[in-house]
RNA sequence: GUGAUAGUAGCUCAGUCGGCUAGAGCACUAGGUUGUGGUCCUAGGGGUCGCGGGUUCGAAUCCCGUCUAUCACCCCA
């Protein structure tokens, strides 16, 4: 092959498109049924939108170009800066809270791996303008609601919930210097991925005081929120953070998804801008990858030139979602095209009538097709089956003599005659199943 | 961007101590079948063995480079 798709990009053949659409449909339906509305923005943005948020290093990790006017542009690596820009532009007039979702195509100039490509789709859910644990809880609920949509059980996926604020205040209470927190988050985020010795070494570099390290390791290993609460006498700010996490967990219980959710002090997220609740969903199967992640980012809109306005949200990629569904055999079947009716002539002399009937059916919203070649009846039926069709409509001698057509249910093999006029007047009620959606 | 492993038909793979026109299953196309499909039988198309170079009388097979994929780093927005 002389020409290939570029590295880390995918071709979507019709069967792949079916899977992708099934995931998009789920994302869209779940978003809508939770009260979110869809938005979108440009794929290309000014490069500084991303450097303002993430610093200059980000440039190495995204595709960027200079246009003919000398402007530095970038293919969007994520949606949040665009969201912030759009919200900031109309922040005075948008009714709050803003509940928006988006399914953007995004680009990252990284080395591709499983679950991680250079071109991918992301599902983004954000609530802007509501500083209340209820918003955090609802955001998490939406992610879990998607798992339920696909039939994923609490035995297959888990939503781990934590709070940056809680971790921060715990560490301050335990004697950690405030300036050490950001580098600590980065190390803590990788705790499960690195060997124990490497973790200890990295930790010792940030926290030279061994007694502080020991206290931290002890307290961060506490399995439940109740354990944390009773571990020692915490400062008021720490106590407030505990109460806030408890509220989120209580709301999720009340919403009926408590079984999916668990408190986990190990989830801190690598990103610098998270300010409160953070969460990550994981497969409980072999897939050792986070399938969606997010949290509260109350500073970001201000950093990007807007007012101080609270926000919480998450993102999840179609690549990881597909891997997750595949792992549990929940990918929708690749059934081929869906047709309602395949119209067949038993004799080439009926072909012109066939075309008229196909035209009339299509006008009524019936997904109808036919064979271009005048094949024997058996071959046309075979073509109907291969097209994934519910019904065949046969035109034959009976059509010529009595103006009736024969409708054959391709699933059961049963067939019956129907006057042509009746079929065309009420095609949906005369066809075995399917019909316009 | 760094390192490791792999690449044979659309898919899953056989074939390598270097040797004749490179194979199978599935899929695809056609026929068996002039008014009844899914099964079955037969035949066919499809490969510069990822690409380029080297060694050799001779390379799918050995060597180098490169591309792509996978894995570990980096990063994970």
XYZ file of C-alpha atoms (C1' of nucleotides) in Angstrom:
514
model
C 0.000 0.000 0.000
C 1.421 3.338 -1.019
C -0.798 5.497 1.167
C -1.614 4.805 4.785
C -3.475 6.557 7.543
C -1.105 8.619 9.661
C 0.324 7.277 12.884
C -2.148 7.060 15.716
C -5.198 7.781 13.539
C -7.991 5.378 12.638
C -10.088 4.589 9.596
C -13.686 3.856 10.441
C -15.099 1.276 8.030
C -18.876 0.804 8.257
C -18.679 -1.878 10.975
C -16.322 0.345 13.015
C -18.650 3.256 12.452
C -21.467 1.218 13.933
C -19.506 0.767 17.147
C -18.469 4.409 17.231
C -22.044 5.545 16.692
C -23.274 3.247 19.449
C -20.812 4.880 21.848
C -21.726 8.378 20.652
C -25.444 7.606 20.947
C -24.899 6.436 24.516
C -22.867 9.518 25.394
C -25.451 11.813 23.867
C -28.500 10.098 25.353
C -27.007 9.858 28.825
C -25.976 13.517 28.678
C -29.428 14.627 27.584
C -31.303 12.535 30.132
C -29.209 14.138 32.859
C -30.119 17.619 31.710
C -26.963 18.568 29.791
C -27.033 20.425 26.480
C -24.584 19.977 23.636
C -22.068 22.544 22.431
C -19.012 22.470 20.204
C -16.143 24.715 19.206
C -13.425 24.867 16.571
C -10.869 22.081 16.167
C -8.165 24.711 15.690
C -7.472 27.236 18.443
C -4.732 29.785 19.069
C -1.772 28.027 20.628
C -1.637 30.399 23.588
C -5.009 29.165 24.804
C -3.185 26.005 25.828
C 0.107 27.511 26.956
C -1.815 29.902 29.223
C -3.285 26.928 31.014
C -0.496 24.390 30.941
C 2.758 26.233 30.278
C 5.135 26.088 27.351
C 5.981 22.393 27.734
C 2.543 21.580 26.388
C 3.697 22.676 22.935
C 5.787 19.505 22.644
C 2.682 17.432 23.137
C 0.281 18.947 20.673
C 0.123 19.469 16.941
C 0.690 23.092 16.117
C 1.241 25.145 13.009
C 1.778 28.674 11.848
C -0.816 29.986 9.436
C -0.082 32.260 6.486
C -0.652 35.307 8.649
C 1.996 34.154 11.106
C -0.515 33.129 13.777
C 0.416 30.189 16.019
C -2.406 27.649 15.962
C -2.922 24.257 17.558
C -5.218 21.300 16.998
C -7.167 21.053 20.236
C -5.713 18.455 22.600
C -8.691 18.743 24.953
C -11.925 20.642 25.238
C -11.740 22.393 28.595
C -9.856 25.526 27.430
C -12.363 25.985 24.605
C -15.200 25.532 27.075
C -13.648 28.111 29.375
C -13.139 30.518 26.492
C -16.738 30.145 25.319
C -18.185 30.483 28.804
C -15.990 33.477 29.598
C -17.103 35.215 26.408
C -20.761 35.112 27.437
C -20.524 34.586 31.154
C -22.768 37.522 32.014
C -25.730 36.303 30.012
C -25.572 32.504 30.345
C -28.076 31.154 32.879
C -26.270 29.380 35.691
C -25.517 26.679 36.404
C -24.272 25.800 32.959
C -24.643 22.069 32.212
C -22.905 21.400 28.925
C -21.592 18.342 27.132
C -19.495 17.889 24.027
C -18.075 15.091 21.874
C -15.006 16.721 20.326
C -12.407 15.160 18.076
C -9.057 15.870 19.736
C -5.370 15.529 18.846
C -2.247 14.853 20.852
C 1.258 14.418 19.449
C 2.105 11.483 21.679
C 3.505 8.055 20.974
C 0.419 5.916 20.469
C -0.295 2.970 22.729
C -3.264 0.858 23.546
C -6.113 3.099 24.636
C -4.192 6.166 23.576
C -4.061 7.495 20.028
C -3.123 10.743 18.341
C -6.634 11.352 17.100
C -9.574 10.405 19.275
C -12.964 11.471 20.517
C -13.697 12.640 24.008
C -16.886 12.853 25.959
C -16.874 15.985 28.115
C -19.350 16.749 30.889
C -19.115 20.035 32.778
C -21.150 21.980 35.311
C -20.077 25.601 35.571
C -21.285 28.112 38.132
C -22.365 25.852 40.984
C -20.118 25.609 44.028
C -21.925 22.767 45.772
C -21.035 19.098 46.371
C -24.282 18.325 44.603
C -22.670 19.412 41.323
C -19.664 17.163 41.949
C -22.020 14.315 42.764
C -24.136 14.869 39.680
C -21.085 14.932 37.432
C -19.958 11.612 38.868
C -23.482 10.272 38.576
C -23.500 10.990 34.833
C -20.328 8.946 34.353
C -21.815 6.041 36.291
C -25.099 6.427 34.435
C -23.185 5.704 31.224
C -21.817 2.493 32.734
C -25.370 1.467 33.548
C -26.481 2.317 30.007
C -24.017 -0.237 28.675
C -24.874 -2.804 31.318
C -21.589 -2.531 33.227
C -22.103 -3.668 36.810
C -20.389 -2.574 40.038
C -18.430 -5.816 39.767
C -16.934 -4.610 36.474
C -16.233 -0.921 37.040
C -15.509 1.226 40.053
C -15.613 4.973 40.521
C -12.904 6.109 42.921
C -13.570 9.430 44.592
C -11.271 11.675 46.562
C -10.700 15.340 47.336
C -7.609 17.372 46.583
C -8.596 19.711 49.360
C -8.904 16.859 51.820
C -5.480 15.485 50.916
C -3.966 18.966 51.060
C -5.328 19.764 54.521
C -4.469 16.324 55.860
C -0.888 16.773 54.720
C -0.683 20.284 56.184
C -2.026 18.950 59.479
C 0.631 16.241 59.390
C 3.395 18.815 59.030
C 3.973 18.918 55.290
C 5.030 22.313 53.964
C 2.486 23.903 51.612
C 5.106 24.418 48.897
C 5.649 20.655 48.736
C 2.069 19.851 47.805
C 2.141 20.166 43.990
C 5.175 17.905 43.506
C 3.673 15.500 46.038
C 0.483 15.184 43.981
C 2.519 14.197 40.957
C 4.272 11.441 42.885
C 1.153 10.254 44.722
C -0.708 10.017 41.424
C 1.789 7.387 40.295
C 2.027 5.473 43.541
C 0.319 2.360 42.189
C 2.351 2.385 39.007
C 5.847 2.548 40.446
C 7.824 0.017 42.464
C 7.681 0.551 46.188
C 11.353 1.492 46.473
C 11.149 4.067 43.693
C 8.101 5.589 45.319
C 9.865 5.850 48.676
C 12.896 7.417 47.072
C 10.839 9.987 45.180
C 8.995 10.763 48.378
C 12.154 11.194 50.427
C 13.331 13.792 47.960
C 10.243 15.932 48.531
C 9.851 15.236 52.240
C 13.231 14.891 53.941
C 11.671 14.502 57.398
C 11.151 10.793 57.918
C 8.551 11.125 60.667
C 6.409 13.295 58.382
C 6.757 10.694 55.631
C 5.709 7.900 57.940
C 2.690 9.856 59.180
C 1.699 10.596 55.607
C 1.997 7.012 54.431
C 0.014 5.831 57.414
C -2.806 8.281 56.977
C -3.032 8.035 53.211
C -3.476 4.283 53.547
C -6.689 4.714 55.517
C -9.361 2.800 53.595
C -12.554 4.648 54.479
C -13.667 8.177 55.123
C -14.784 7.166 58.629
C -11.256 5.942 59.349
C -9.857 9.271 58.224
C -12.332 11.175 60.343
C -11.439 9.302 63.518
C -7.702 8.909 62.889
C -6.770 12.023 64.861
C -7.939 15.508 65.689
C -7.950 17.368 62.415
C -7.930 21.112 61.843
C -11.327 22.662 61.011
C -10.458 23.010 57.326
C -9.638 19.315 57.108
C -12.850 18.473 58.850
C -14.802 20.582 56.345
C -13.189 18.675 53.486
C -14.193 15.372 55.063
C -17.772 16.581 55.381
C -17.770 17.660 51.751
C -16.623 14.271 50.471
C -19.208 12.625 52.705
C -21.897 14.786 51.125
C -20.860 13.705 47.660
C -20.941 10.041 48.658
C -24.336 10.515 50.325
C -25.815 12.115 47.215
C -24.525 9.282 45.067
C -26.111 6.764 47.442
C -29.345 8.692 47.277
C -29.122 8.598 43.488
C -28.861 4.850 43.599
C -25.320 4.407 42.341
C -23.524 4.073 45.661
C -22.470 0.545 44.806
C -20.285 1.824 41.986
C -18.575 4.445 44.098
C -15.833 4.235 46.657
C -13.712 6.684 48.595
C -10.047 6.324 47.682
C -7.313 8.595 49.035
C -5.010 7.334 46.281
C -6.769 9.250 43.523
C -5.167 12.670 43.269
C -4.884 13.195 39.480
C -1.654 14.487 38.033
C -3.075 17.767 36.840
C -2.196 20.929 38.654
C -5.498 22.728 38.304
C -7.827 20.482 40.264
C -8.963 22.208 43.425
C -11.495 19.967 45.162
C -13.218 16.680 44.473
C -11.313 14.441 42.038
C -12.433 11.083 40.667
C -11.401 8.342 38.310
C -13.226 5.267 37.051
C -11.391 1.987 36.560
C -12.171 -1.356 35.061
C -12.073 -4.193 37.545
C -11.028 -6.533 34.761
C -7.643 -6.812 33.136
C -7.671 -3.290 31.706
C -5.437 -1.363 34.078
C -6.330 2.002 32.717
C -8.481 4.782 33.997
C -11.581 4.911 31.799
C -12.656 8.381 32.775
C -11.407 11.073 35.072
C -12.272 14.525 36.280
C -12.792 16.832 39.180
C -13.406 20.332 40.379
C -11.409 23.165 38.809
C -12.563 26.394 40.432
C -9.589 28.507 39.273
C -9.352 27.599 35.628
C -11.809 30.044 34.124
C -10.118 32.902 35.922
C -6.703 31.726 34.732
C -8.070 31.820 31.202
C -9.124 35.419 31.506
C -12.581 35.150 33.003
C -14.175 35.840 36.353
C -13.769 33.559 39.331
C -16.410 30.945 38.699
C -16.559 27.379 40.037
C -16.623 24.397 37.701
C -16.536 20.624 37.803
C -16.335 18.131 34.983
C -14.811 15.017 33.489
C -13.685 13.558 30.183
C -13.550 10.057 28.767
C -12.202 8.874 25.426
C -13.860 6.647 22.873
C -10.686 4.564 22.603
C -10.676 3.498 26.242
C -14.458 3.162 26.251
C -14.288 0.729 23.366
C -11.568 -1.289 25.095
C -13.651 -1.395 28.257
C -16.789 -2.592 26.473
C -14.783 -5.081 24.474
C -13.283 -6.503 27.642
C -16.735 -7.398 28.948
C -18.206 -8.384 25.590
C -20.621 -5.489 25.640
C -19.739 -4.032 22.253
C -22.809 -3.695 20.093
C -23.022 -6.311 17.350
C -21.659 -5.527 13.948
C -24.791 -6.443 12.058
C -24.382 -4.660 8.764
C -26.722 -2.065 7.365
C -30.234 -1.876 8.711
C -32.916 -1.900 6.046
C -36.652 -2.177 6.521
C -37.533 -3.619 3.144
C -35.804 -5.133 0.119
C -37.941 -5.067 -2.978
C -37.605 -7.984 -5.371
C -39.011 -8.710 -8.815
C -39.611 -12.272 -9.895
C -39.388 -11.212 -13.508
C -37.446 -8.348 -15.182
C -40.671 -7.102 -16.773
C -41.765 -5.957 -13.310
C -38.637 -3.882 -12.746
C -40.208 -0.538 -13.605
C -43.009 -1.174 -11.096
C -40.356 -2.166 -8.573
C -38.667 1.220 -8.967
C -41.986 3.003 -8.405
C -42.653 1.029 -5.249
C -39.156 1.628 -3.888
C -39.611 5.356 -4.524
C -42.988 5.407 -2.769
C -41.658 3.461 0.231
C -38.673 5.758 0.606
C -40.940 8.783 0.515
C -42.861 7.268 3.440
C -39.636 6.997 5.424
C -39.098 3.284 4.883
C -35.482 2.276 4.431
C -35.853 0.417 1.173
C -33.351 -0.980 -1.293
C -33.265 -3.346 -4.284
C -30.866 -5.216 -6.526
C -29.320 -3.306 -9.419
C -28.929 -6.503 -11.401
C -31.943 -8.536 -12.579
C -31.005 -11.650 -10.681
C -33.032 -14.804 -10.096
C -35.441 -14.534 -7.186
C -33.272 -16.693 -4.940
C -30.234 -14.469 -5.451
C -32.230 -11.357 -4.698
C -33.477 -12.924 -1.477
C -29.918 -13.744 -0.574
C -28.942 -10.140 -1.202
C -31.814 -9.060 1.068
C -30.522 -11.302 3.849
C -26.972 -10.061 3.438
C -28.180 -6.481 3.681
C -29.511 -7.176 7.164
C -33.055 -6.598 6.075
C -36.233 -7.364 8.017
C -38.605 -7.919 5.118
C -38.620 -8.721 1.433
C -41.360 -7.372 -0.802
C -41.882 -9.659 -3.793
C -43.433 -8.551 -7.059
C -44.529 -11.423 -9.306
C -47.315 -12.832 -11.362
C -49.752 -11.979 -8.545
C -48.746 -8.328 -8.844
C -49.546 -8.354 -12.558
C -52.809 -10.266 -12.180
C -54.299 -8.942 -8.953
C -52.162 -5.897 -8.001
C -50.939 -7.489 -4.769
C -47.396 -7.847 -3.447
C -46.022 -10.644 -1.295
C -44.375 -9.590 1.961
C -41.910 -12.082 3.323
C -40.619 -11.875 6.875
C -36.990 -12.791 6.450
C -36.574 -13.797 10.073
C -39.448 -16.294 10.184
C -39.820 -17.094 6.493
C -43.547 -16.443 6.675
C -45.164 -14.553 3.846
C -48.543 -13.098 2.961
C -50.114 -11.081 0.186
C -51.055 -7.436 0.598
C -52.757 -5.172 -1.958
C -50.211 -2.771 -3.382
C -52.314 0.280 -2.473
C -52.551 -0.817 1.148
C -48.805 -1.367 1.417
C -48.063 2.060 0.029
C -50.686 3.795 2.181
C -49.540 2.176 5.426
C -46.132 0.651 4.844
C -45.071 0.598 8.486
C -48.046 -1.378 9.774
C -47.766 -3.851 6.910
C -44.091 -4.634 7.340
C -43.061 -7.282 9.868
C -40.827 -5.079 11.983
C -38.477 -2.156 11.828
C -39.941 0.747 9.943
C -38.848 4.342 10.313
C -37.503 5.161 13.730
C 11.123 12.246 22.076
C 13.974 7.266 24.527
C 14.208 1.845 24.805
C 12.210 -3.312 23.697
C 9.299 -6.805 20.636
C 6.686 -7.727 16.217
C 5.008 -7.155 10.773
C 3.155 -13.112 5.223
C -4.165 -12.137 1.326
C -9.583 -7.774 3.843
C -9.272 -10.914 8.889
C -6.891 -15.101 11.897
C -2.524 -17.472 10.931
C 0.923 -21.649 8.644
C 5.578 -21.597 6.001
C 12.436 -19.732 8.254
C 19.267 -24.419 10.095
C 18.461 -19.454 2.906
C 16.299 -23.333 -2.427
C 11.255 -24.797 -7.538
C 5.271 -20.906 -9.880
C 4.194 -18.551 -1.253
C -0.354 -21.768 1.505
C -5.004 -22.758 4.737
C -9.573 -21.236 7.090
C -12.952 -17.225 7.200
C -14.549 -13.157 4.057
C -15.437 -11.527 -1.133
C -17.120 -12.684 -6.507
C -19.350 -16.170 -9.888
C -21.787 -20.773 -11.034
C -24.668 -25.203 -9.336
C -30.532 -22.857 -9.013
C -35.754 -19.358 -15.204
C -40.766 -17.994 -8.200
C -38.108 -18.432 -2.543
C -32.671 -16.521 1.239
C -29.514 -18.119 5.674
C -26.979 -24.480 4.631
C -24.102 -27.151 1.057
C -20.857 -28.078 -3.383
C -17.555 -26.135 -7.262
C -14.627 -22.421 -9.386
C -12.372 -17.631 -9.254
C -10.166 -12.863 -7.916
C -6.947 -10.948 -4.349
C 0.167 -10.919 -2.073
C 5.882 -6.455 -5.189
C 5.912 -11.707 2.211
C 5.299 -3.432 5.516
C 8.970 -0.377 2.615
C 14.240 0.569 1.040
C 19.107 -1.118 0.844
C 22.919 -4.998 1.796
C 25.038 -10.231 2.006
C 24.380 -14.508 -1.402
C 24.380 -18.396 -7.323
C 19.609 -17.784 -4.766
C 16.191 -13.957 0.616
C 9.357 -14.223 3.240
C 13.759 -16.502 5.901
C 20.265 -13.483 7.429
C 22.211 -8.018 8.262
C 21.311 -2.491 8.315
C 17.924 1.492 7.869
C 12.944 3.143 7.775
C 7.533 2.986 8.511
C 3.564 0.981 11.349
C 1.657 -1.656 15.595
C 2.217 -3.339 20.641
C 4.747 -2.794 25.479
C 7.696 0.054 29.064
C 9.396 5.291 29.826
C 7.948 10.743 29.140
C 3.207 12.560 29.592
C -1.644 11.588 30.804
C -5.116 17.915 29.820
